Coordinates of C-alpha atoms and ligand atoms in Angstrom, one line a residue:
X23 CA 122.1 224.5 131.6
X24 CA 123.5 222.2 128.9
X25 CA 120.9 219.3 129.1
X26 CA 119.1 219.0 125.8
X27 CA 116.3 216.6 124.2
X28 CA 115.0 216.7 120.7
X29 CA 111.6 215.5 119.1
X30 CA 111.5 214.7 116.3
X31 CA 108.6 214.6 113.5
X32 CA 108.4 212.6 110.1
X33 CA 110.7 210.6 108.2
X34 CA 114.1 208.6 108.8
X35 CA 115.5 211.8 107.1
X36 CA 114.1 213.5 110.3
X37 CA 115.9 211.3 112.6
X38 CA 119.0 211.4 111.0
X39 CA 119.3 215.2 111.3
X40 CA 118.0 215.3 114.2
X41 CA 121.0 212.2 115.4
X42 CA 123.5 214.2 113.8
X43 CA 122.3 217.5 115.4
X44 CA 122.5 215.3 118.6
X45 CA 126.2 214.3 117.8
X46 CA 127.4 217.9 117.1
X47 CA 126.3 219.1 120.2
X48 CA 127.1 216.0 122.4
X49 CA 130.9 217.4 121.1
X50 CA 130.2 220.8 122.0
X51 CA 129.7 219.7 125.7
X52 CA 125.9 219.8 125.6
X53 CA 124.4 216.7 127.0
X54 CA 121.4 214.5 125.3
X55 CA 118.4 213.6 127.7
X56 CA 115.7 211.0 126.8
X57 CA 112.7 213.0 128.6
X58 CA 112.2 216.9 128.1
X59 CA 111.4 217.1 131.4
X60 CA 114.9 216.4 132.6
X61 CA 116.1 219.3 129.7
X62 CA 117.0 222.6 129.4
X63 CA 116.9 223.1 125.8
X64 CA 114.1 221.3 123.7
X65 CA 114.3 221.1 120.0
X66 CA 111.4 219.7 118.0
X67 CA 112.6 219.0 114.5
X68 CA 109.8 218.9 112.2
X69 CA 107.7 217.8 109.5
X70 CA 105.5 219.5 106.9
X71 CA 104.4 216.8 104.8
X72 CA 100.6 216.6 106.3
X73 CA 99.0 219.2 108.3
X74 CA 98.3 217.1 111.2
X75 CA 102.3 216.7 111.4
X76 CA 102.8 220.5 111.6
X77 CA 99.4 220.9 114.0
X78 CA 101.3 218.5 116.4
X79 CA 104.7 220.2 116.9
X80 CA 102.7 223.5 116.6
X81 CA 100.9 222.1 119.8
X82 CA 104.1 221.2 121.4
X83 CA 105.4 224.5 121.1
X84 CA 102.2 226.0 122.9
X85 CA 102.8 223.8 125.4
X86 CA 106.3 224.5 126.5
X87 CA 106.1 228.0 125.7
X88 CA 104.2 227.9 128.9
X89 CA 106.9 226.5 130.8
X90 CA 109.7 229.5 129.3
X91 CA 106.9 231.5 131.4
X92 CA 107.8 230.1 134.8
X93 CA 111.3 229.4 133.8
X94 CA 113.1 231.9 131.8
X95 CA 116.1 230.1 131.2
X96 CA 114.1 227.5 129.3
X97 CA 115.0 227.7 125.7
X98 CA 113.0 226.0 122.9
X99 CA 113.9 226.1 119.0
X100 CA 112.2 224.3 115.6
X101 CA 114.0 223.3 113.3
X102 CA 113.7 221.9 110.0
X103 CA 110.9 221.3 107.7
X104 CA 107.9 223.5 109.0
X105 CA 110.6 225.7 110.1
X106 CA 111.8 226.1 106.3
X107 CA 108.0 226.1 105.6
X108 CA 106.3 228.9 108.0
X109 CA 109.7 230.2 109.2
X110 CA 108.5 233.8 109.9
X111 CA 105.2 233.1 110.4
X112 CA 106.0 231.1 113.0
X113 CA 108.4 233.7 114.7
X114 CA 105.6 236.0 114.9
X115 CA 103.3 233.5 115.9
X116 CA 105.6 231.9 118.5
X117 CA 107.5 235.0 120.4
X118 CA 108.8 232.4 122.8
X119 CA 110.6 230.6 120.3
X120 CA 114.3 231.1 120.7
X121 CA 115.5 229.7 118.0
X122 CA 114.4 228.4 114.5
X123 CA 116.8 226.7 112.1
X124 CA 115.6 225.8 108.6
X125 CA 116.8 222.6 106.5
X126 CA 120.0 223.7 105.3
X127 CA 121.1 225.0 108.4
X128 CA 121.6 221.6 111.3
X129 CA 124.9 222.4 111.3
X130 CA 124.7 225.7 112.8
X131 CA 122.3 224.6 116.2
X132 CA 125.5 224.4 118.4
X133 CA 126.6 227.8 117.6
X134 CA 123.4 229.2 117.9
X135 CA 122.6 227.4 121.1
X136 CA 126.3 229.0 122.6
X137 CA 125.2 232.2 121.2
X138 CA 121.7 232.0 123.0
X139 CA 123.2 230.9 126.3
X140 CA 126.0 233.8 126.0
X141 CA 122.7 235.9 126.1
X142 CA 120.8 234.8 128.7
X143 CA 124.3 234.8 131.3
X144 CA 124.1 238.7 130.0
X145 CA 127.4 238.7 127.7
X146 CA 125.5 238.3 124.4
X147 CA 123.2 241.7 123.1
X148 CA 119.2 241.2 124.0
X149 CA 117.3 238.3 123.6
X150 CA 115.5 237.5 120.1
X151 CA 114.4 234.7 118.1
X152 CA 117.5 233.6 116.1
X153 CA 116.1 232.9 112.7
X154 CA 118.5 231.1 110.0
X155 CA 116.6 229.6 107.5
X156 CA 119.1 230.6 104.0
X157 CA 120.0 228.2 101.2
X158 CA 123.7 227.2 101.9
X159 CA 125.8 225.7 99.7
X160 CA 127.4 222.3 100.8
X161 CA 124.9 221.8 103.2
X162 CA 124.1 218.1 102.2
X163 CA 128.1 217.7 103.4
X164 CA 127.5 218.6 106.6
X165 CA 125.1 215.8 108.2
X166 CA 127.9 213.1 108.7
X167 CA 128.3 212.8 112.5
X168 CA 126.9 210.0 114.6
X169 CA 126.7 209.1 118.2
X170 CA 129.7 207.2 118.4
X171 CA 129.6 206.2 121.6
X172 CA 126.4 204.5 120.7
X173 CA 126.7 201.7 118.7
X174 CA 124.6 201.0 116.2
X175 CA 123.6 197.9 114.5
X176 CA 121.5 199.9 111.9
X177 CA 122.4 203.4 110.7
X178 CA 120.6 205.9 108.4
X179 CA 123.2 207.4 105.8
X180 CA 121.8 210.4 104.2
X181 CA 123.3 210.5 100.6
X182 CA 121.5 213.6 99.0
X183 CA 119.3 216.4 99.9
X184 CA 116.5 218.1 97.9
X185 CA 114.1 217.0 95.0
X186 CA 113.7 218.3 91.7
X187 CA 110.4 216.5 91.5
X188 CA 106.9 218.9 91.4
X189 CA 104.4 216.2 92.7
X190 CA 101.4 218.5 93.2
X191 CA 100.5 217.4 96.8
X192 CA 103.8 218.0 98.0
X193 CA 105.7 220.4 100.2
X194 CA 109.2 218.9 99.7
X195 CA 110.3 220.6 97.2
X196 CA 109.8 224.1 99.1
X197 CA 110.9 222.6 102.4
X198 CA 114.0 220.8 101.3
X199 CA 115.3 222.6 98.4
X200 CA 116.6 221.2 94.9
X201 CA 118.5 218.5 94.8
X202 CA 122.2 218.1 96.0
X203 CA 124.6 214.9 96.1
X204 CA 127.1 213.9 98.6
X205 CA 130.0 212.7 97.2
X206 CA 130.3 208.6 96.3
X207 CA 133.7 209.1 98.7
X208 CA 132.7 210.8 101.6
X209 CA 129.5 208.4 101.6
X210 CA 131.5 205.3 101.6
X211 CA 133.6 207.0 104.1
X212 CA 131.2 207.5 106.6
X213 CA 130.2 203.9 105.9
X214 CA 133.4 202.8 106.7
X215 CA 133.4 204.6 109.5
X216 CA 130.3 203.2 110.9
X217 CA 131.2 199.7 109.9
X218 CA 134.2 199.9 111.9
X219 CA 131.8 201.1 114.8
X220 CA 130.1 197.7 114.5
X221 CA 127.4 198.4 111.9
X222 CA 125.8 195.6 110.5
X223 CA 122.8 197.4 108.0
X224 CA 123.2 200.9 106.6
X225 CA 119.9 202.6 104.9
X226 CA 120.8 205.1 102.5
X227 CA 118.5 207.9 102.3
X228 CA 117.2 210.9 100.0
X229 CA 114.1 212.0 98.9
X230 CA 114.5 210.5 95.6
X231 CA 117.5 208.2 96.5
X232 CA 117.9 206.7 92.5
X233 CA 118.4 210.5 91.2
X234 CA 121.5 210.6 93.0
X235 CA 124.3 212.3 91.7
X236 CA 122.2 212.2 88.3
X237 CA 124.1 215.6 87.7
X238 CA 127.4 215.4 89.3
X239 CA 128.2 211.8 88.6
X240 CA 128.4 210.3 84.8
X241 CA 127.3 207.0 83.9
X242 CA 129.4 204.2 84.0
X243 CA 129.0 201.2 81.8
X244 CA 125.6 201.5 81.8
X245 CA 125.3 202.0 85.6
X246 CA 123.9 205.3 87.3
X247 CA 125.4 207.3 89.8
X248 CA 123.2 205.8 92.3
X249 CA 124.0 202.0 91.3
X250 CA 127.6 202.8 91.3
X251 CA 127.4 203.6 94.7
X252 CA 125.7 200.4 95.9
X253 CA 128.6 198.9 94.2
X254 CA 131.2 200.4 96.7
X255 CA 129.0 200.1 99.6
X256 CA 128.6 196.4 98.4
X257 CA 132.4 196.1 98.9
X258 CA 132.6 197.8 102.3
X259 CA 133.6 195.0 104.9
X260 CA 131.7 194.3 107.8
X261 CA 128.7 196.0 106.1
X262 CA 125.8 193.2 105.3
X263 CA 122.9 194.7 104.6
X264 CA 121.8 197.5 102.4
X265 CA 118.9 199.1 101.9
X266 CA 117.4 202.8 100.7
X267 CA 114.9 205.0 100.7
X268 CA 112.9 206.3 98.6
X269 CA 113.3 205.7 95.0
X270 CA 111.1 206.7 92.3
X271 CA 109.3 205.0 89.7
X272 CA 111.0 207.0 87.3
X273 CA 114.7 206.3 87.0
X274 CA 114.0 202.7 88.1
X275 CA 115.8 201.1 85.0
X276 CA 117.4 197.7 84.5
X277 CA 120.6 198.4 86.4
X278 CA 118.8 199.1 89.7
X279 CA 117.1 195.7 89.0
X280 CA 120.1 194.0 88.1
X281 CA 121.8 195.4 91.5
X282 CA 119.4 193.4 93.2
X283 CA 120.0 190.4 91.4
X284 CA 123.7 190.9 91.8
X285 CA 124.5 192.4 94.9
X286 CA 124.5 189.9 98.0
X287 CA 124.4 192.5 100.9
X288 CA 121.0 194.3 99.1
X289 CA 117.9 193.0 100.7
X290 CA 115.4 192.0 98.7
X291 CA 112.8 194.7 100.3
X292 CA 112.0 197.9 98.4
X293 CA 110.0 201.0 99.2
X294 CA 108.5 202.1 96.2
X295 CA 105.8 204.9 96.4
X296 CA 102.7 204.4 93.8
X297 CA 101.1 207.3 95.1
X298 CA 97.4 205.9 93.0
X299 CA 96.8 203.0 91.5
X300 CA 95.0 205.2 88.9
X301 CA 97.0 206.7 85.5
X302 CA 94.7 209.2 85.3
X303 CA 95.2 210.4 89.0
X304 CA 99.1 209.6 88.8
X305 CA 98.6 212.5 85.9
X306 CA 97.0 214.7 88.1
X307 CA 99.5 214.3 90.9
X308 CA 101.9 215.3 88.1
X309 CA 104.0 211.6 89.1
X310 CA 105.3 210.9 85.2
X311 CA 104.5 207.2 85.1
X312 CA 101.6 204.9 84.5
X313 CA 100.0 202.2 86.5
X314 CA 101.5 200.1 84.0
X315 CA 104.8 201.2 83.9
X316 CA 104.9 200.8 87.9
X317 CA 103.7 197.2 87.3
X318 CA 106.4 196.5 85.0
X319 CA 109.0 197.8 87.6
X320 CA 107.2 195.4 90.3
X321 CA 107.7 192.3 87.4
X322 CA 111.0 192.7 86.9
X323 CA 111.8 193.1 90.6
X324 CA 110.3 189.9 90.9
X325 CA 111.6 188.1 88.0
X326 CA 115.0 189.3 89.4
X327 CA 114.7 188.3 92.7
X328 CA 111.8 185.9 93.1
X329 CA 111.1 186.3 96.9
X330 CA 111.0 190.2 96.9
X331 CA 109.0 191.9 99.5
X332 CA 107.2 195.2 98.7
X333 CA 106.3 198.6 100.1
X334 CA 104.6 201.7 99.4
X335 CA 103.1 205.0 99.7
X336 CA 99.4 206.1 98.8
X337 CA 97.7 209.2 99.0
X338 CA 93.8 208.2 99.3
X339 CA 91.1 211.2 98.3
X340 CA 93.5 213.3 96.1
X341 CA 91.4 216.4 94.5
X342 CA 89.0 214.5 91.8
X343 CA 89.8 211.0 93.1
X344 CA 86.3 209.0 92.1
X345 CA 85.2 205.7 93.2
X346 CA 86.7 204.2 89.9
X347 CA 90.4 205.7 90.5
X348 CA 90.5 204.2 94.0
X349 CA 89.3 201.2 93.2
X350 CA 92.3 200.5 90.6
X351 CA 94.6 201.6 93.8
X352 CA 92.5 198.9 95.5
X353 CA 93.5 196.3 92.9
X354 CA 97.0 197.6 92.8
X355 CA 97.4 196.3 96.4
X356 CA 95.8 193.3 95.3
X357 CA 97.7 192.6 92.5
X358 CA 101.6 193.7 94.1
X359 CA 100.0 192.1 97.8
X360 CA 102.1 194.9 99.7
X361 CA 103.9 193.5 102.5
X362 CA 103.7 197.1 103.9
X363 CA 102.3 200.2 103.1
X364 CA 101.7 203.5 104.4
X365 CA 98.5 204.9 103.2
X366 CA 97.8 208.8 104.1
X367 CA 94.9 210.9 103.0
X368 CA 95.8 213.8 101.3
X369 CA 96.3 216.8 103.0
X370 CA 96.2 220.5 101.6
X371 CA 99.8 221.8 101.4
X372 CA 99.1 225.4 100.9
X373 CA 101.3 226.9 98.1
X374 CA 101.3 223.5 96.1
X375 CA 99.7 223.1 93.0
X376 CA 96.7 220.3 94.2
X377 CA 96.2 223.0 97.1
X378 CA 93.7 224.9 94.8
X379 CA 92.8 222.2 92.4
X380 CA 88.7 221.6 92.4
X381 CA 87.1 218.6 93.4
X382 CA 88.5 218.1 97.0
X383 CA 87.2 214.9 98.3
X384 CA 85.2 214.9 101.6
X385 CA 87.0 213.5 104.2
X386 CA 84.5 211.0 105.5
X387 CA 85.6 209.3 102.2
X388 CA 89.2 209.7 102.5
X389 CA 88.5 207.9 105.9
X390 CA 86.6 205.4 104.3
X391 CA 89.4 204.5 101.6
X392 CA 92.4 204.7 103.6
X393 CA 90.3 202.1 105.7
X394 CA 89.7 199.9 103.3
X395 CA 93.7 199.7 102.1
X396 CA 94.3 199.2 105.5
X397 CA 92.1 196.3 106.2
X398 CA 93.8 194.8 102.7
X399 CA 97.4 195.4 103.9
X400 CA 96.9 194.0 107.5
X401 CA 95.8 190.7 105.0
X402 CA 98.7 190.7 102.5
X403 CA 101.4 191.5 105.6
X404 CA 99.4 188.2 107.5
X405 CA 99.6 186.3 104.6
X406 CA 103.3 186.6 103.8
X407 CA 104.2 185.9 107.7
X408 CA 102.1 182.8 107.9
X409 CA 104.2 181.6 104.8
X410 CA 107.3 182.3 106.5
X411 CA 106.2 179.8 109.4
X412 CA 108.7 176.5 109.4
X413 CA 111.3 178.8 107.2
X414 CA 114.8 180.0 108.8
X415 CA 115.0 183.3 108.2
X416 CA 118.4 185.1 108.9
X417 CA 117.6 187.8 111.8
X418 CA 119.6 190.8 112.5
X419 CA 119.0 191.2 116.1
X420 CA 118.7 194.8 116.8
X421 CA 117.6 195.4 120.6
X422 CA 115.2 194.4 123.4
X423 CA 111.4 194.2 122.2
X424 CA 109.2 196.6 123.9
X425 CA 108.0 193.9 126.3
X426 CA 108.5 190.4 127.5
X427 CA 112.0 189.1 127.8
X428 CA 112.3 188.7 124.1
X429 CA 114.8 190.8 121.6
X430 CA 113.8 192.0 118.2
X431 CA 115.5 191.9 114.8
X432 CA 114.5 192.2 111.2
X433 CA 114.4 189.4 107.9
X434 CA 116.3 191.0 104.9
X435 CA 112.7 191.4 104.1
X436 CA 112.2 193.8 106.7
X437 CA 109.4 191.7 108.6
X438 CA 109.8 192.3 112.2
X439 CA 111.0 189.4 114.0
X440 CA 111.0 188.7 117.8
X441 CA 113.2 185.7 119.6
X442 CA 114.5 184.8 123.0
X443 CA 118.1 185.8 122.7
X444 CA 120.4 187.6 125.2
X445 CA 122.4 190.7 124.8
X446 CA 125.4 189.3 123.6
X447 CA 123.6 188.8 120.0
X448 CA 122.4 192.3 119.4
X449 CA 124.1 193.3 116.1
X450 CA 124.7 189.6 115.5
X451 CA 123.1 187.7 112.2
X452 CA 121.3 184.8 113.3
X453 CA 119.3 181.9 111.9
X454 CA 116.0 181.5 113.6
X455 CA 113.0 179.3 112.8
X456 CA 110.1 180.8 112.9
X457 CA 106.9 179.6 114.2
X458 CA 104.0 182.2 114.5
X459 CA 103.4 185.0 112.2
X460 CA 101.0 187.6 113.0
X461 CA 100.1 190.4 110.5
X462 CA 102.8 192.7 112.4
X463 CA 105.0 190.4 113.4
X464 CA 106.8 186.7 113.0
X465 CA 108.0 184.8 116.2
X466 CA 111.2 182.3 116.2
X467 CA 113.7 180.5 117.9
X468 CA 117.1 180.9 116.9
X469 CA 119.0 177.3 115.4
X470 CA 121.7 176.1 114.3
X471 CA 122.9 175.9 110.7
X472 CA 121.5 177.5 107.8
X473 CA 119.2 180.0 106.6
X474 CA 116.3 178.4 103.9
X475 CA 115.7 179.8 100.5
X476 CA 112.4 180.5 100.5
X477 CA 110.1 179.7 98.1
X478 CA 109.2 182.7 96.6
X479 CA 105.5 184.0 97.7
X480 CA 103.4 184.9 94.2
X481 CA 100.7 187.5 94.8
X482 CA 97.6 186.1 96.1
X483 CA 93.7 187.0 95.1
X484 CA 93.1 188.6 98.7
Ligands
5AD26 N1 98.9 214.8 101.7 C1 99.0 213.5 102.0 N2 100.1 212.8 101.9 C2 101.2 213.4 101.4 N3 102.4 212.9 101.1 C3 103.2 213.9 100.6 N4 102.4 215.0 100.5 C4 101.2 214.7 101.0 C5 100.0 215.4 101.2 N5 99.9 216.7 100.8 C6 102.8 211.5 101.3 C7 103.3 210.8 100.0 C8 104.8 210.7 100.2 C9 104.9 210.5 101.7 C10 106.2 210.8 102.3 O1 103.9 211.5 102.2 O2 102.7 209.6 99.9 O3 105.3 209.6 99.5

């Protein structure tokens, strides 16, 4: 009765709650299963940034409620996001549900799931929906556990919760509260931790990652709370890759830069969200930046460290977005040449401000424009692979690709790499030439000697 298996939804932020949920009860005796077949319990941990992401684990829900029909000692819980989101709603909705556990509240699934087994064996009161979905103090503190029996060559470090941000498209605010900081010790401890574990890469996360601490840290010689803590993680031995995500625009000054100039273990890859390539639509998504500001950031990222590779997020057919606003976007990608990009079309978040804002867009054109970025991006990502072709890239080799005999691994630059290789060398750095490159992927051989310097790729007319 203790076999459980969790989905998850959305972001690396997702995973990592969900891995740490994993952890806690893997300690509490539960065991984790890969198939919710095989389970007993089956958590979906979700997402409420899109509809379609809510409409999915919604589905899933219908779908195994059926089977807590024919087997009563089923039990099935959502947590996170959508719970936070629709909490009661849901529980109404949902009457199979047996548990629903908001974002602030990961830490309590074990004791809930005892509680809920208790029940069912008859020692507990009568069965209902357990619903905790409160604030709680502290609660960015308590996802620190990983699978340590698991080793893993790249770990998620979650380093805040919450944003203070009130983009008008989005739900995050509601779903993941204001923002709170983990301390810069218990950070670099569970780095530390992980490094001793045989962790090669950490990604630090938070919904706005270069806010952190902006309250409960002060500035040191010029440096923010969140470049002081690069510095430390820098310094952690055994760790040789950094990276984070997401910052924002805002609050991407001169010592972020300068980190990446100056810190060897940061890879030279950022995820920076323009949302539009459009001021006037930046304005109306309530983002407090220009196009050119953003432009500026993307200069001095590349005057810093020449061979930078870029990502982002757009939103395509934002209330009022007219031909003229996307096509700056469109020239945005062609000016930056995104190595990556995920483009979504804006979805009505009910309760946000753009929810009721006139001038929807149709989505036939929303189609059409994520489409087009698309078809751009799939030529930006092919160009920069082909130019990697006869460079050695360093590859951190990660696992088994999905199919063949070969093993994949990722360039500082966060370009998927695949090689023949052998298990011994997961988790290992190695040099490999490479000698294909398609738009999703490069294709090497690992060598002797050296890594290149590569020359650094300027932004091409696509
Ligand atoms: N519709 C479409 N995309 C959205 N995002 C956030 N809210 C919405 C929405 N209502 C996108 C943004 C954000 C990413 C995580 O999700 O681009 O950066």
């Amino acid at each position: 009765m203790n076999r459980v298996y969790i989905k998850t939804y959305g972001c690396q932020m997702n995973e990592r709650d969900s891995e740490a949920v994993g952890a806690m009860l893997r300690r509490r005796g539960y065991s984790l299963v890969d198939h919710e077949s095989d389970a007993d319990v089956v958590l979906l941990n979700t997402c409420s940034v899109r509809d379609q992401a809510e409409q999915k684990a919604i589905g899933k829900t219908g779908y195994l409620a059926k089977r807590k029909r024919t087997d009563p000692g089923f039990i099935l819980g959502i947590m996170g996001c959508m719970a936070q989101n629709r909490g009661e709603e849901l529980a109404d909705r949902l009457p199979d549900l047996d548990l629903l556990v908001g974002t602030q509240k990961f830490h309590a699934v074990p004791d809930h799931l005892d509680n809920i087994l208790e029940t069912q064996k008859g020692l507990g009161p009568q069965p209902i929906t357990i619903v905790d979905l409160d604030a709680e103090e502290g609660s960015q503190n308590t996802i620190r556990e990983h699978l340590a029996d698991k080793r893993q060559v790249s770990a998620f470090v979650s380093i805040m919760q919450g944003c203070n941000m009130n983009c008008a498209f989005c739900i995050v605010p509601k779903t993941r509260g204001q923002e709170r900081a983990r301390p810069i010790g218990a950070i670099v401890n569970e780095i530390e931790e992980l490094a001793d574990g045989g962790t090669k890469e950490v990604t630090l996360l938070g919904q706005i990652v270069n806010s952190y601490g902006r309250r409960e840290i002060p500035i040191r010689e010029g440096k923010s709370p969140f470049v002081q803590l690069l510095e430390r993680v820098q310094d952690i031995k055994g760790i040789e890759r950094i990276r984070f995500t997401s910052p924002h625009p805002r609050g991407f000054r001169q010592d972020l830069i300068e980190a990446y100039r100056d810190l060897s273990k940061l890879c030279e890859y950022v995820h920076l969200p323009a949302q539009s390539g459009s001021t006037r639509m930046l304005k109306l998504m309530n983002r407090p930046y220009s196009r050119e500001r953003y432009l500026e950031i993307v200069d001095s990222l590349r005057n810093a460290v020449p061979d930078m590779y870029f990502s982002t997020d757009i939103i395509v057919g934002f209330p009022g977005e007219k031909e003229r606003d996307f096509e700056e976007t469109v020239d945005l990608f062609r000016t930056v040449a995104y190595d990556m990009a995920f483009v979504f079309k804006y979805s009505i978040r009910s309760g946000t401000p753009a929810a009721t804002m006139e001038d929807q867009v149709p989505q036939r054109l929303k189609e059409e424009r994520n489409q087009r970025l698309l078809r751009l991006l799939e030529k930006s990502s092919l160009v920069r692979n082909e130019s990697l072709v006869g460079t050695t890239q360093e590859i951190l080799i990660e696992g088994k690709a999905k199919r063949g005999n070969l093993y994949r691994g990722k360039t500082r630059g966060f370009r998927t790499c695949l090689v023949p290789a052998t298990e011994r060398l997961i988790g290992e750095l190695v040099p490999v030439c490479i000698h294909r490159g398609t738009a999703s992927a490069l294709y090497g051989d690992i060598v002797l000697g050296g890594v290149d310097t590569v020359e650094p790729l300027l932004p091409q007319t696509l």
